[in-house]
Amino acid sequence: MIMNTRQNRLIIFALLLLTQTPLGAQLHSTKIELPEDSVSVTMEDSVPAKRSFFKKFLDYFNDANKEKKNKKFDFSVIGGPHYSSDTKFGLGLVAAGLYRTDRNDSLLPPSNVSLYGDVSTVGFYLLGIRGNHLFPQDKYRLNYNLYFYSFPSLYWGRGYDNGANSDNESDYKRFQAQVKVDFMFRLAKNFYIGPMAIFDYIDGRNFDKPELWEGMAARTTNTSLGLSLLYDSRDFLTNASHGYYLRIDQRFSPAFLGNKYAFSSTELTTSYYQPVWKGGVLAGQFHTLLTYGDTPWGLMATLGSSYSMRGYYEGRYRDKGAMDAQIELRQHVWKRNGVAVWAGAGTIFPRLSEFTPKHILPNYGFGYRWEFKKRVNVRLDLGFGKHQTGFIFNINEAF
């Protein structure tokens, strides 16, 4: 990781400062000699030596992953440069916070919140916040994700054949904002149910090949209501080492809510985590999204993201249904450093009955992990797909 090299350089530079400047000196002490029958006394300066900026900088990151039980809210920030085939050179910023709604309950997993932002040389910008708030005794859970971004994007059209045709690649400007919230009630151990609400705003402009939109409106405003079912036995929400995760979301976007395009969707996500040896965790995930009715182009099921089918351009392959699976080996290497490798596959289809194996797309890759906070990783992944690659800088594991 680039950060690791820089950190080593900073450590060396800081050590040089410590040995060559009084800023790195220990507390000054003066020993006063008294008669033999007296007690030897050591007096220390009352003013401690000032820490240099680099020492403070290193201490900040060295302490970031230590559990701070005395702090009600443990919050840290990190940023760094990145490059990908779609956003080009950019600067990402992530911040992570951990807190407990009941600090006396050691069995209650900590709640988490993440702020994320990004800007790049092609005019891409992103800002968002997501998190999971666990109420005392884990009786209720509030999950939320809010973001907006603007991006000079690419569009290939709907369906596998259009996505596979490189001649269909067309430019357009995309602005998107989403607010997604669900509130879960615990019915039994690890089992939850609750309502969900989603608001989407998508605006496409400056189309290079407008015929690929097949007459659909460039701007879409959509309000959805739904129901979520959840089984979650993971030991840690953002970086599980064992347990199961199963979630089903049923979403409805009827016309009476003011939606121009009335449709519904069913989404299934299931994950499994199993320790395999010291420091090693094997994780697997299956995900599918099926939409029914008049689904707008911006809310169709797609392949490619920071969390699944990593390496594919997000939205190149889109249709009314999508399915993907991945398996990942995560290995702790040394201190706060770890690595991961994964392999997966995915496909899209207009309806489940038209699923065909010949349209399955491969996916694989590897990544570096640095423990930013206690069991909260900064993630750098390099993903490979069919004639595509992608670099990802993010917070928390992909799943």
mmCIF file of C-alpha atoms in Angstrom:
data_model
loop_
_atom_site.group_PDB
_atom_site.id
_atom_site.type_symbol
_atom_site.label_atom_id
_atom_site.label_comp_id
_atom_site.label_asym_id
_atom_site.label_seq_id
_atom_site.Cartn_x
_atom_site.Cartn_y
_atom_site.Cartn_z
ATOM 1 C CA MET A 1 0.000 0.000 0.000
ATOM 2 C CA ILE A 2 1.215 3.531 -0.813
ATOM 3 C CA MET A 3 0.293 4.587 2.680
ATOM 4 C CA ASN A 4 2.563 1.932 4.205
ATOM 5 C CA THR A 5 5.633 3.232 2.311
ATOM 6 C CA ARG A 6 4.877 6.775 3.302
ATOM 7 C CA GLN A 7 4.355 5.743 6.882
ATOM 8 C CA ASN A 8 7.756 4.027 6.973
ATOM 9 C CA ARG A 9 9.389 7.154 5.548
ATOM 10 C CA LEU A 10 7.649 9.302 8.099
ATOM 11 C CA ILE A 11 8.755 6.994 10.886
ATOM 12 C CA ILE A 12 12.401 7.206 9.740
ATOM 13 C CA PHE A 13 12.159 10.977 9.405
ATOM 14 C CA ALA A 14 10.522 11.269 12.814
ATOM 15 C CA LEU A 15 13.234 9.138 14.403
ATOM 16 C CA LEU A 16 15.886 11.416 12.912
ATOM 17 C CA LEU A 17 14.083 14.369 14.413
ATOM 18 C CA LEU A 18 13.929 12.652 17.772
ATOM 19 C CA THR A 19 17.674 12.054 17.829
ATOM 20 C CA GLN A 20 18.765 15.424 16.418
ATOM 21 C CA THR A 21 16.386 17.945 17.953
ATOM 22 C CA PRO A 22 15.347 18.812 21.497
ATOM 23 C CA LEU A 23 11.703 18.291 20.504
ATOM 24 C CA GLY A 24 12.215 14.563 20.733
ATOM 25 C CA ALA A 25 14.099 14.640 24.012
ATOM 26 C CA GLN A 26 12.881 12.872 27.124
ATOM 27 C CA LEU A 27 11.797 14.855 30.152
ATOM 28 C CA HIS A 28 14.829 16.637 31.589
ATOM 29 C CA SER A 29 15.887 15.427 35.057
ATOM 30 C CA THR A 30 18.365 16.826 37.542
ATOM 31 C CA LYS A 31 19.813 14.714 40.350
ATOM 32 C CA ILE A 32 20.706 16.595 43.556
ATOM 33 C CA GLU A 33 23.405 15.045 45.785
ATOM 34 C CA LEU A 34 22.603 15.227 49.510
ATOM 35 C CA PRO A 35 24.550 14.038 52.546
ATOM 36 C CA GLU A 36 24.927 10.274 52.861
ATOM 37 C CA ASP A 37 22.252 10.011 55.505
ATOM 38 C CA SER A 38 19.795 11.850 53.327
ATOM 39 C CA VAL A 39 17.519 10.558 50.588
ATOM 40 C CA SER A 40 18.446 11.069 46.921
ATOM 41 C CA VAL A 41 15.773 13.118 45.167
ATOM 42 C CA THR A 42 15.061 13.414 41.433
ATOM 43 C CA MET A 43 13.326 16.537 40.202
ATOM 44 C CA GLU A 44 11.622 16.716 36.808
ATOM 45 C CA ASP A 45 10.766 19.717 34.739
ATOM 46 C CA SER A 46 7.102 20.573 35.148
ATOM 47 C CA VAL A 47 6.719 21.378 31.445
ATOM 48 C CA PRO A 48 6.854 18.296 29.163
ATOM 49 C CA ALA A 49 8.738 18.436 25.893
ATOM 50 C CA LYS A 50 6.610 19.439 22.930
ATOM 51 C CA ARG A 51 5.820 16.799 20.317
ATOM 52 C CA SER A 52 6.647 17.544 16.711
ATOM 53 C CA PHE A 53 3.952 17.578 14.041
ATOM 54 C CA PHE A 54 5.260 14.314 12.589
ATOM 55 C CA LYS A 55 5.211 12.652 16.005
ATOM 56 C CA LYS A 56 1.606 13.726 16.511
ATOM 57 C CA PHE A 57 0.765 12.514 13.002
ATOM 58 C CA LEU A 58 2.270 9.077 13.634
ATOM 59 C CA ASP A 59 0.704 8.792 17.075
ATOM 60 C CA TYR A 60 -2.699 9.543 15.548
ATOM 61 C CA PHE A 61 -2.533 6.570 13.182
ATOM 62 C CA ASN A 62 -0.727 4.313 15.643
ATOM 63 C CA ASP A 63 -3.550 4.768 18.146
ATOM 64 C CA ALA A 64 -6.432 4.762 15.645
ATOM 65 C CA ASN A 65 -7.083 1.005 15.867
ATOM 66 C CA LYS A 66 -6.844 0.775 19.644
ATOM 67 C CA GLU A 67 -10.149 0.271 21.407
ATOM 68 C CA LYS A 68 -10.974 3.379 23.416
ATOM 69 C CA LYS A 69 -13.443 2.222 26.031
ATOM 70 C CA ASN A 70 -13.303 5.578 27.796
ATOM 71 C CA LYS A 71 -14.518 7.440 24.707
ATOM 72 C CA LYS A 72 -18.225 7.633 23.951
ATOM 73 C CA PHE A 73 -17.517 8.150 20.252
ATOM 74 C CA ASP A 74 -14.304 6.928 18.631
ATOM 75 C CA PHE A 75 -13.808 8.771 15.335
ATOM 76 C CA SER A 76 -10.877 8.916 12.906
ATOM 77 C CA VAL A 77 -10.216 10.237 9.388
ATOM 78 C CA ILE A 78 -7.931 9.069 6.593
ATOM 79 C CA GLY A 79 -7.507 9.990 2.933
ATOM 80 C CA GLY A 80 -5.367 9.085 -0.017
ATOM 81 C CA PRO A 81 -4.879 9.224 -3.789
ATOM 82 C CA HIS A 82 -6.203 6.577 -6.159
ATOM 83 C CA TYR A 83 -6.559 5.727 -9.822
ATOM 84 C CA SER A 84 -9.178 3.783 -11.764
ATOM 85 C CA SER A 85 -10.080 3.388 -15.409
ATOM 86 C CA ASP A 86 -13.341 5.325 -15.033
ATOM 87 C CA THR A 87 -12.578 8.088 -12.515
ATOM 88 C CA LYS A 88 -8.846 8.435 -13.402
ATOM 89 C CA PHE A 89 -6.722 10.146 -10.742
ATOM 90 C CA GLY A 90 -8.602 11.125 -7.633
ATOM 91 C CA LEU A 91 -8.438 11.807 -3.939
ATOM 92 C CA GLY A 92 -10.591 9.799 -1.567
ATOM 93 C CA LEU A 93 -11.473 10.596 2.020
ATOM 94 C CA VAL A 94 -13.048 8.214 4.509
ATOM 95 C CA ALA A 95 -13.897 8.643 8.158
ATOM 96 C CA ALA A 96 -15.074 5.971 10.557
ATOM 97 C CA GLY A 97 -16.751 6.195 13.927
ATOM 98 C CA LEU A 98 -17.578 3.496 16.472
ATOM 99 C CA TYR A 99 -19.828 3.892 19.497
ATOM 100 C CA ARG A 100 -21.955 1.795 21.846
ATOM 101 C CA THR A 101 -25.496 2.658 22.854
ATOM 102 C CA ASP A 102 -24.963 0.675 26.071
ATOM 103 C CA ARG A 103 -21.365 0.844 27.243
ATOM 104 C CA ASN A 104 -22.075 -1.621 30.055
ATOM 105 C CA ASP A 105 -23.122 -4.361 27.617
ATOM 106 C CA SER A 106 -19.922 -6.010 26.378
ATOM 107 C CA LEU A 107 -21.894 -8.439 24.172
ATOM 108 C CA LEU A 108 -23.552 -5.670 22.169
ATOM 109 C CA PRO A 109 -21.597 -5.021 18.950
ATOM 110 C CA PRO A 110 -20.622 -1.383 18.460
ATOM 111 C CA SER A 111 -22.690 0.831 16.215
ATOM 112 C CA ASN A 112 -20.826 2.358 13.301
ATOM 113 C CA VAL A 113 -20.957 5.354 11.018
ATOM 114 C CA SER A 114 -18.832 6.113 7.954
ATOM 115 C CA LEU A 115 -18.411 9.324 6.012
ATOM 116 C CA TYR A 116 -17.012 8.974 2.521
ATOM 117 C CA GLY A 117 -16.063 11.414 -0.185
ATOM 118 C CA ASP A 118 -14.157 11.503 -3.437
ATOM 119 C CA VAL A 119 -13.089 13.912 -6.168
ATOM 120 C CA SER A 120 -11.219 13.160 -9.380
ATOM 121 C CA THR A 121 -9.620 14.810 -12.377
ATOM 122 C CA VAL A 122 -12.527 13.952 -14.721
ATOM 123 C CA GLY A 123 -15.059 15.971 -12.716
ATOM 124 C CA PHE A 124 -16.353 13.160 -10.538
ATOM 125 C CA TYR A 125 -17.371 14.011 -6.999
ATOM 126 C CA LEU A 126 -19.072 11.961 -4.301
ATOM 127 C CA LEU A 127 -20.196 12.576 -0.747
ATOM 128 C CA GLY A 128 -22.104 10.221 1.509
ATOM 129 C CA ILE A 129 -22.773 8.833 4.955
ATOM 130 C CA ARG A 130 -23.818 5.329 5.957
ATOM 131 C CA GLY A 131 -24.114 3.465 9.203
ATOM 132 C CA ASN A 132 -25.791 0.966 11.486
ATOM 133 C CA HIS A 133 -27.230 2.133 14.806
ATOM 134 C CA LEU A 134 -27.846 -0.675 17.296
ATOM 135 C CA PHE A 135 -30.171 0.159 20.156
ATOM 136 C CA PRO A 136 -29.571 -1.208 23.696
ATOM 137 C CA GLN A 137 -29.874 -5.018 23.915
ATOM 138 C CA ASP A 138 -29.965 -4.986 20.090
ATOM 139 C CA LYS A 139 -33.777 -4.837 20.195
ATOM 140 C CA TYR A 140 -33.883 -2.439 17.247
ATOM 141 C CA ARG A 141 -31.580 -1.502 14.401
ATOM 142 C CA LEU A 142 -31.518 1.616 12.272
ATOM 143 C CA ASN A 143 -29.625 1.229 8.995
ATOM 144 C CA TYR A 144 -29.070 4.181 6.686
ATOM 145 C CA ASN A 145 -27.183 5.261 3.572
ATOM 146 C CA LEU A 146 -27.315 8.740 2.074
ATOM 147 C CA TYR A 147 -25.193 9.923 -0.831
ATOM 148 C CA PHE A 148 -25.008 12.046 -3.943
ATOM 149 C CA TYR A 149 -22.549 12.126 -6.804
ATOM 150 C CA SER A 150 -21.925 13.673 -10.194
ATOM 151 C CA PHE A 151 -20.005 11.733 -12.802
ATOM 152 C CA PRO A 152 -19.137 11.918 -16.531
ATOM 153 C CA SER A 153 -20.357 8.383 -17.108
ATOM 154 C CA LEU A 154 -20.680 5.749 -19.821
ATOM 155 C CA TYR A 155 -23.744 3.872 -21.040
ATOM 156 C CA TRP A 156 -24.033 0.784 -23.226
ATOM 157 C CA GLY A 157 -27.769 0.186 -23.190
ATOM 158 C CA ARG A 158 -29.952 -2.485 -21.644
ATOM 159 C CA GLY A 159 -29.257 -6.210 -21.848
ATOM 160 C CA TYR A 160 -26.227 -8.480 -22.036
ATOM 161 C CA ASP A 161 -25.667 -8.094 -25.782
ATOM 162 C CA ASN A 162 -25.604 -4.300 -25.570
ATOM 163 C CA GLY A 163 -23.208 -4.382 -22.627
ATOM 164 C CA ALA A 164 -20.870 -6.784 -24.406
ATOM 165 C CA ASN A 165 -20.791 -4.593 -27.527
ATOM 166 C CA SER A 166 -17.920 -2.110 -27.132
ATOM 167 C CA ASP A 167 -19.274 -0.044 -30.044
ATOM 168 C CA ASN A 168 -22.240 0.915 -27.843
ATOM 169 C CA GLU A 169 -20.054 2.809 -25.388
ATOM 170 C CA SER A 170 -21.468 6.330 -25.131
ATOM 171 C CA ASP A 171 -20.803 9.342 -22.940
ATOM 172 C CA TYR A 172 -23.274 11.168 -20.755
ATOM 173 C CA LYS A 173 -23.316 13.214 -17.541
ATOM 174 C CA ARG A 174 -25.014 11.595 -14.554
ATOM 175 C CA PHE A 175 -26.144 13.072 -11.260
ATOM 176 C CA GLN A 176 -27.641 10.773 -8.652
ATOM 177 C CA ALA A 177 -28.804 11.104 -5.054
ATOM 178 C CA GLN A 178 -30.260 8.446 -2.781
ATOM 179 C CA VAL A 179 -31.640 8.255 0.739
ATOM 180 C CA LYS A 180 -32.224 4.738 2.050
ATOM 181 C CA VAL A 181 -33.408 3.993 5.587
ATOM 182 C CA ASP A 182 -34.789 0.914 7.311
ATOM 183 C CA PHE A 183 -35.823 0.289 10.911
ATOM 184 C CA MET A 184 -35.623 -3.301 12.135
ATOM 185 C CA PHE A 185 -37.425 -4.921 15.081
ATOM 186 C CA ARG A 186 -35.941 -8.029 16.669
ATOM 187 C CA LEU A 187 -38.460 -10.889 16.689
ATOM 188 C CA ALA A 188 -36.114 -13.603 17.940
ATOM 189 C CA LYS A 189 -32.400 -14.135 18.435
ATOM 190 C CA ASN A 190 -30.609 -12.773 15.332
ATOM 191 C CA PHE A 191 -33.910 -12.378 13.450
ATOM 192 C CA TYR A 192 -35.307 -8.956 12.496
ATOM 193 C CA ILE A 193 -38.133 -7.482 10.441
ATOM 194 C CA GLY A 194 -39.008 -3.914 9.606
ATOM 195 C CA PRO A 195 -40.094 -1.256 7.107
ATOM 196 C CA MET A 196 -37.824 0.462 4.634
ATOM 197 C CA ALA A 197 -38.047 3.687 2.620
ATOM 198 C CA ILE A 198 -35.965 4.781 -0.367
ATOM 199 C CA PHE A 199 -35.814 8.003 -2.338
ATOM 200 C CA ASP A 200 -33.887 8.149 -5.625
ATOM 201 C CA TYR A 201 -33.168 11.056 -7.924
ATOM 202 C CA ILE A 202 -31.310 10.363 -11.173
ATOM 203 C CA ASP A 203 -30.621 12.924 -13.880
ATOM 204 C CA GLY A 204 -28.879 12.033 -17.151
ATOM 205 C CA ARG A 205 -27.630 14.747 -19.489
ATOM 206 C CA ASN A 206 -25.589 15.332 -22.644
ATOM 207 C CA PHE A 207 -26.271 11.933 -24.183
ATOM 208 C CA ASP A 208 -23.867 10.841 -26.893
ATOM 209 C CA LYS A 209 -26.243 8.135 -28.214
ATOM 210 C CA PRO A 210 -29.775 8.913 -26.951
ATOM 211 C CA GLU A 211 -31.251 5.995 -28.907
ATOM 212 C CA LEU A 212 -29.746 3.592 -26.354
ATOM 213 C CA TRP A 213 -32.225 4.893 -23.750
ATOM 214 C CA GLU A 214 -35.099 3.434 -25.813
ATOM 215 C CA GLY A 215 -37.365 6.425 -25.198
ATOM 216 C CA MET A 216 -37.073 6.366 -21.394
ATOM 217 C CA ALA A 217 -37.029 9.690 -19.545
ATOM 218 C CA ALA A 218 -33.576 11.028 -18.772
ATOM 219 C CA ARG A 219 -34.653 12.263 -15.342
ATOM 220 C CA THR A 220 -36.175 9.928 -12.758
ATOM 221 C CA THR A 221 -37.564 10.703 -9.322
ATOM 222 C CA ASN A 222 -38.653 7.628 -7.411
ATOM 223 C CA THR A 223 -40.089 7.001 -3.959
ATOM 224 C CA SER A 224 -40.271 3.446 -2.664
ATOM 225 C CA LEU A 225 -41.629 1.710 0.404
ATOM 226 C CA GLY A 226 -40.904 -1.839 1.396
ATOM 227 C CA LEU A 227 -40.288 -4.530 3.948
ATOM 228 C CA SER A 228 -37.024 -6.148 5.045
ATOM 229 C CA LEU A 229 -36.378 -9.531 6.641
ATOM 230 C CA LEU A 230 -33.005 -10.109 8.254
ATOM 231 C CA TYR A 231 -31.134 -12.938 9.940
ATOM 232 C CA ASP A 232 -27.748 -11.807 11.228
ATOM 233 C CA SER A 233 -25.427 -13.842 13.461
ATOM 234 C CA ARG A 234 -22.189 -12.065 12.475
ATOM 235 C CA ASP A 235 -19.802 -11.287 15.306
ATOM 236 C CA PHE A 236 -18.904 -7.852 13.877
ATOM 237 C CA LEU A 237 -20.951 -5.907 11.343
ATOM 238 C CA THR A 238 -18.143 -4.270 9.341
ATOM 239 C CA ASN A 239 -15.582 -7.095 9.441
ATOM 240 C CA ALA A 240 -17.106 -10.447 10.376
ATOM 241 C CA SER A 241 -14.953 -13.465 11.192
ATOM 242 C CA HIS A 242 -17.804 -15.938 11.661
ATOM 243 C CA GLY A 243 -21.564 -16.112 11.322
ATOM 244 C CA TYR A 244 -24.367 -15.889 8.764
ATOM 245 C CA TYR A 245 -26.126 -12.976 7.109
ATOM 246 C CA LEU A 246 -29.393 -13.325 5.195
ATOM 247 C CA ARG A 247 -31.482 -10.388 4.037
ATOM 248 C CA ILE A 248 -34.545 -10.097 1.800
ATOM 249 C CA ASP A 249 -35.823 -6.677 0.693
ATOM 250 C CA GLN A 250 -39.188 -6.295 -1.006
ATOM 251 C CA ARG A 251 -39.533 -2.851 -2.554
ATOM 252 C CA PHE A 252 -42.635 -1.220 -4.064
ATOM 253 C CA SER A 253 -42.668 1.926 -6.224
ATOM 254 C CA PRO A 254 -46.355 2.484 -7.084
ATOM 255 C CA ALA A 255 -47.738 5.278 -9.232
ATOM 256 C CA PHE A 256 -49.795 6.742 -6.348
ATOM 257 C CA LEU A 257 -46.521 7.797 -4.671
ATOM 258 C CA GLY A 258 -45.908 10.099 -7.631
ATOM 259 C CA ASN A 259 -43.667 7.733 -9.576
ATOM 260 C CA LYS A 260 -43.724 8.007 -13.366
ATOM 261 C CA TYR A 261 -42.373 4.471 -13.603
ATOM 262 C CA ALA A 262 -44.274 1.997 -11.431
ATOM 263 C CA PHE A 263 -42.318 -1.120 -10.568
ATOM 264 C CA SER A 264 -41.320 -3.411 -7.720
ATOM 265 C CA SER A 265 -38.215 -5.385 -6.842
ATOM 266 C CA THR A 266 -37.026 -8.306 -4.742
ATOM 267 C CA GLU A 267 -33.444 -8.399 -3.488
ATOM 268 C CA LEU A 268 -31.753 -11.327 -1.744
ATOM 269 C CA THR A 269 -28.323 -11.156 -0.104
ATOM 270 C CA THR A 270 -26.776 -14.006 1.846
ATOM 271 C CA SER A 271 -23.254 -14.219 3.273
ATOM 272 C CA TYR A 272 -21.250 -16.731 5.289
ATOM 273 C CA TYR A 273 -18.042 -16.296 7.302
ATOM 274 C CA GLN A 274 -15.799 -19.059 8.622
ATOM 275 C CA PRO A 275 -12.326 -19.008 10.224
ATOM 276 C CA VAL A 276 -10.033 -21.449 8.392
ATOM 277 C CA TRP A 277 -6.708 -21.062 10.219
ATOM 278 C CA LYS A 278 -4.864 -18.503 12.322
ATOM 279 C CA GLY A 279 -5.646 -15.074 10.930
ATOM 280 C CA GLY A 280 -7.570 -16.494 7.973
ATOM 281 C CA VAL A 281 -11.275 -16.047 7.243
ATOM 282 C CA LEU A 282 -13.177 -17.521 4.308
ATOM 283 C CA ALA A 283 -16.187 -15.421 3.284
ATOM 284 C CA GLY A 284 -18.804 -16.143 0.649
ATOM 285 C CA GLN A 285 -21.755 -14.207 -0.725
ATOM 286 C CA PHE A 286 -24.684 -14.727 -3.096
ATOM 287 C CA HIS A 287 -26.778 -11.787 -4.296
ATOM 288 C CA THR A 288 -29.655 -11.326 -6.711
ATOM 289 C CA LEU A 289 -31.909 -8.401 -7.624
ATOM 290 C CA LEU A 290 -35.100 -8.958 -9.611
ATOM 291 C CA THR A 291 -37.313 -6.094 -10.810
ATOM 292 C CA TYR A 292 -40.851 -6.289 -12.182
ATOM 293 C CA GLY A 293 -42.976 -3.806 -14.075
ATOM 294 C CA ASP A 294 -41.843 -0.595 -15.755
ATOM 295 C CA THR A 295 -38.306 -0.292 -14.360
ATOM 296 C CA PRO A 296 -36.506 2.988 -15.258
ATOM 297 C CA TRP A 297 -33.011 2.773 -16.749
ATOM 298 C CA GLY A 298 -31.316 4.258 -13.685
ATOM 299 C CA LEU A 299 -32.841 1.748 -11.248
ATOM 300 C CA MET A 300 -32.319 -1.457 -13.176
ATOM 301 C CA ALA A 301 -30.214 -4.260 -11.752
ATOM 302 C CA THR A 302 -26.543 -3.814 -12.632
ATOM 303 C CA LEU A 303 -23.210 -5.564 -12.274
ATOM 304 C CA GLY A 304 -20.082 -3.913 -10.910
ATOM 305 C CA SER A 305 -19.580 -1.894 -7.731
ATOM 306 C CA SER A 306 -17.227 -1.454 -4.792
ATOM 307 C CA TYR A 307 -18.863 -4.459 -3.134
ATOM 308 C CA SER A 308 -19.489 -7.070 -5.824
ATOM 309 C CA MET A 309 -18.136 -7.860 -9.304
ATOM 310 C CA ARG A 310 -15.266 -5.539 -8.418
ATOM 311 C CA GLY A 311 -13.401 -4.455 -11.538
ATOM 312 C CA TYR A 312 -16.421 -4.125 -13.826
ATOM 313 C CA TYR A 313 -17.597 -0.686 -14.859
ATOM 314 C CA GLU A 314 -20.702 -0.135 -12.756
ATOM 315 C CA GLY A 315 -23.761 -0.178 -14.975
ATOM 316 C CA ARG A 316 -22.157 -1.464 -18.161
ATOM 317 C CA TYR A 317 -24.240 -4.608 -17.768
ATOM 318 C CA ARG A 318 -27.800 -3.735 -16.749
ATOM 319 C CA ASP A 319 -31.196 -5.344 -17.116
ATOM 320 C CA LYS A 320 -34.317 -6.097 -15.103
ATOM 321 C CA GLY A 321 -32.534 -8.892 -13.239
ATOM 322 C CA ALA A 322 -28.989 -9.571 -12.026
ATOM 323 C CA MET A 323 -27.267 -12.328 -10.069
ATOM 324 C CA ASP A 324 -23.732 -12.615 -8.710
ATOM 325 C CA ALA A 325 -21.670 -14.675 -6.268
ATOM 326 C CA GLN A 326 -18.194 -14.332 -4.791
ATOM 327 C CA ILE A 327 -15.868 -16.107 -2.391
ATOM 328 C CA GLU A 328 -13.025 -14.310 -0.645
ATOM 329 C CA LEU A 329 -10.087 -15.372 1.525
ATOM 330 C CA ARG A 330 -8.969 -12.728 4.014
ATOM 331 C CA GLN A 331 -5.628 -13.179 5.745
ATOM 332 C CA HIS A 332 -4.100 -11.146 8.539
ATOM 333 C CA VAL A 333 -0.371 -10.832 7.798
ATOM 334 C CA TRP A 334 1.407 -8.641 10.336
ATOM 335 C CA LYS A 335 0.244 -6.172 12.949
ATOM 336 C CA ARG A 336 -2.362 -3.990 11.194
ATOM 337 C CA ASN A 337 -1.717 -5.362 7.692
ATOM 338 C CA GLY A 338 -3.692 -7.958 5.782
ATOM 339 C CA VAL A 339 -4.434 -9.193 2.279
ATOM 340 C CA ALA A 340 -7.400 -10.678 0.450
ATOM 341 C CA VAL A 341 -8.028 -12.628 -2.749
ATOM 342 C CA TRP A 342 -11.391 -13.378 -4.304
ATOM 343 C CA ALA A 343 -13.124 -15.002 -7.237
ATOM 344 C CA GLY A 344 -16.688 -14.617 -8.407
ATOM 345 C CA ALA A 345 -19.136 -14.540 -11.286
ATOM 346 C CA GLY A 346 -22.304 -12.739 -12.289
ATOM 347 C CA THR A 347 -24.853 -12.234 -15.033
ATOM 348 C CA ILE A 348 -27.901 -10.190 -16.047
ATOM 349 C CA PHE A 349 -31.197 -11.171 -17.679
ATOM 350 C CA PRO A 350 -34.581 -9.604 -18.617
ATOM 351 C CA ARG A 351 -36.385 -12.202 -16.489
ATOM 352 C CA LEU A 352 -35.260 -15.154 -14.400
ATOM 353 C CA SER A 353 -36.657 -17.659 -16.907
ATOM 354 C CA GLU A 354 -34.200 -16.282 -19.502
ATOM 355 C CA PHE A 355 -31.101 -16.915 -17.400
ATOM 356 C CA THR A 356 -28.409 -18.511 -19.583
ATOM 357 C CA PRO A 357 -24.993 -19.863 -18.467
ATOM 358 C CA LYS A 358 -23.232 -18.500 -21.571
ATOM 359 C CA HIS A 359 -23.814 -14.960 -20.289
ATOM 360 C CA ILE A 360 -22.002 -15.563 -16.990
ATOM 361 C CA LEU A 361 -19.131 -13.108 -16.525
ATOM 362 C CA PRO A 362 -15.994 -13.954 -14.489
ATOM 363 C CA ASN A 363 -14.507 -11.836 -11.730
ATOM 364 C CA TYR A 364 -11.387 -12.128 -9.577
ATOM 365 C CA GLY A 365 -8.878 -9.938 -7.815
ATOM 366 C CA PHE A 366 -6.732 -9.226 -4.802
ATOM 367 C CA GLY A 367 -6.404 -6.473 -2.254
ATOM 368 C CA TYR A 368 -4.596 -4.970 0.688
ATOM 369 C CA ARG A 369 -6.123 -4.297 4.106
ATOM 370 C CA TRP A 370 -4.943 -1.838 6.747
ATOM 371 C CA GLU A 371 -6.713 -1.786 10.096
ATOM 372 C CA PHE A 372 -7.696 1.836 10.404
ATOM 373 C CA LYS A 373 -9.753 1.346 13.557
ATOM 374 C CA LYS A 374 -10.422 -1.710 15.685
ATOM 375 C CA ARG A 375 -11.760 -4.246 13.124
ATOM 376 C CA VAL A 376 -12.472 -1.467 10.618
ATOM 377 C CA ASN A 377 -10.276 -1.801 7.536
ATOM 378 C CA VAL A 378 -9.241 0.589 4.824
ATOM 379 C CA ARG A 379 -9.598 -1.482 1.655
ATOM 380 C CA LEU A 380 -7.589 -1.250 -1.568
ATOM 381 C CA ASP A 381 -8.750 -3.759 -4.182
ATOM 382 C CA LEU A 382 -7.689 -4.451 -7.749
ATOM 383 C CA GLY A 383 -10.458 -6.297 -9.579
ATOM 384 C CA PHE A 384 -10.404 -8.011 -12.960
ATOM 385 C CA GLY A 385 -13.319 -8.795 -15.239
ATOM 386 C CA LYS A 386 -13.877 -9.666 -18.876
ATOM 387 C CA HIS A 387 -11.648 -7.126 -20.684
ATOM 388 C CA GLN A 388 -11.928 -4.783 -17.681
ATOM 389 C CA THR A 389 -10.013 -3.865 -14.539
ATOM 390 C CA GLY A 390 -10.793 -1.518 -11.694
ATOM 391 C CA PHE A 391 -9.100 -0.111 -8.588
ATOM 392 C CA ILE A 392 -11.133 0.473 -5.430
ATOM 393 C CA PHE A 393 -10.358 2.573 -2.355
ATOM 394 C CA ASN A 394 -12.984 2.168 0.359
ATOM 395 C CA ILE A 395 -13.700 1.622 4.034
ATOM 396 C CA ASN A 396 -14.924 -1.701 5.508
ATOM 397 C CA GLU A 397 -14.919 -5.082 3.817
ATOM 398 C CA ALA A 398 -16.795 -5.584 0.558
ATOM 399 C CA PHE A 399 -19.306 -7.850 2.320
#
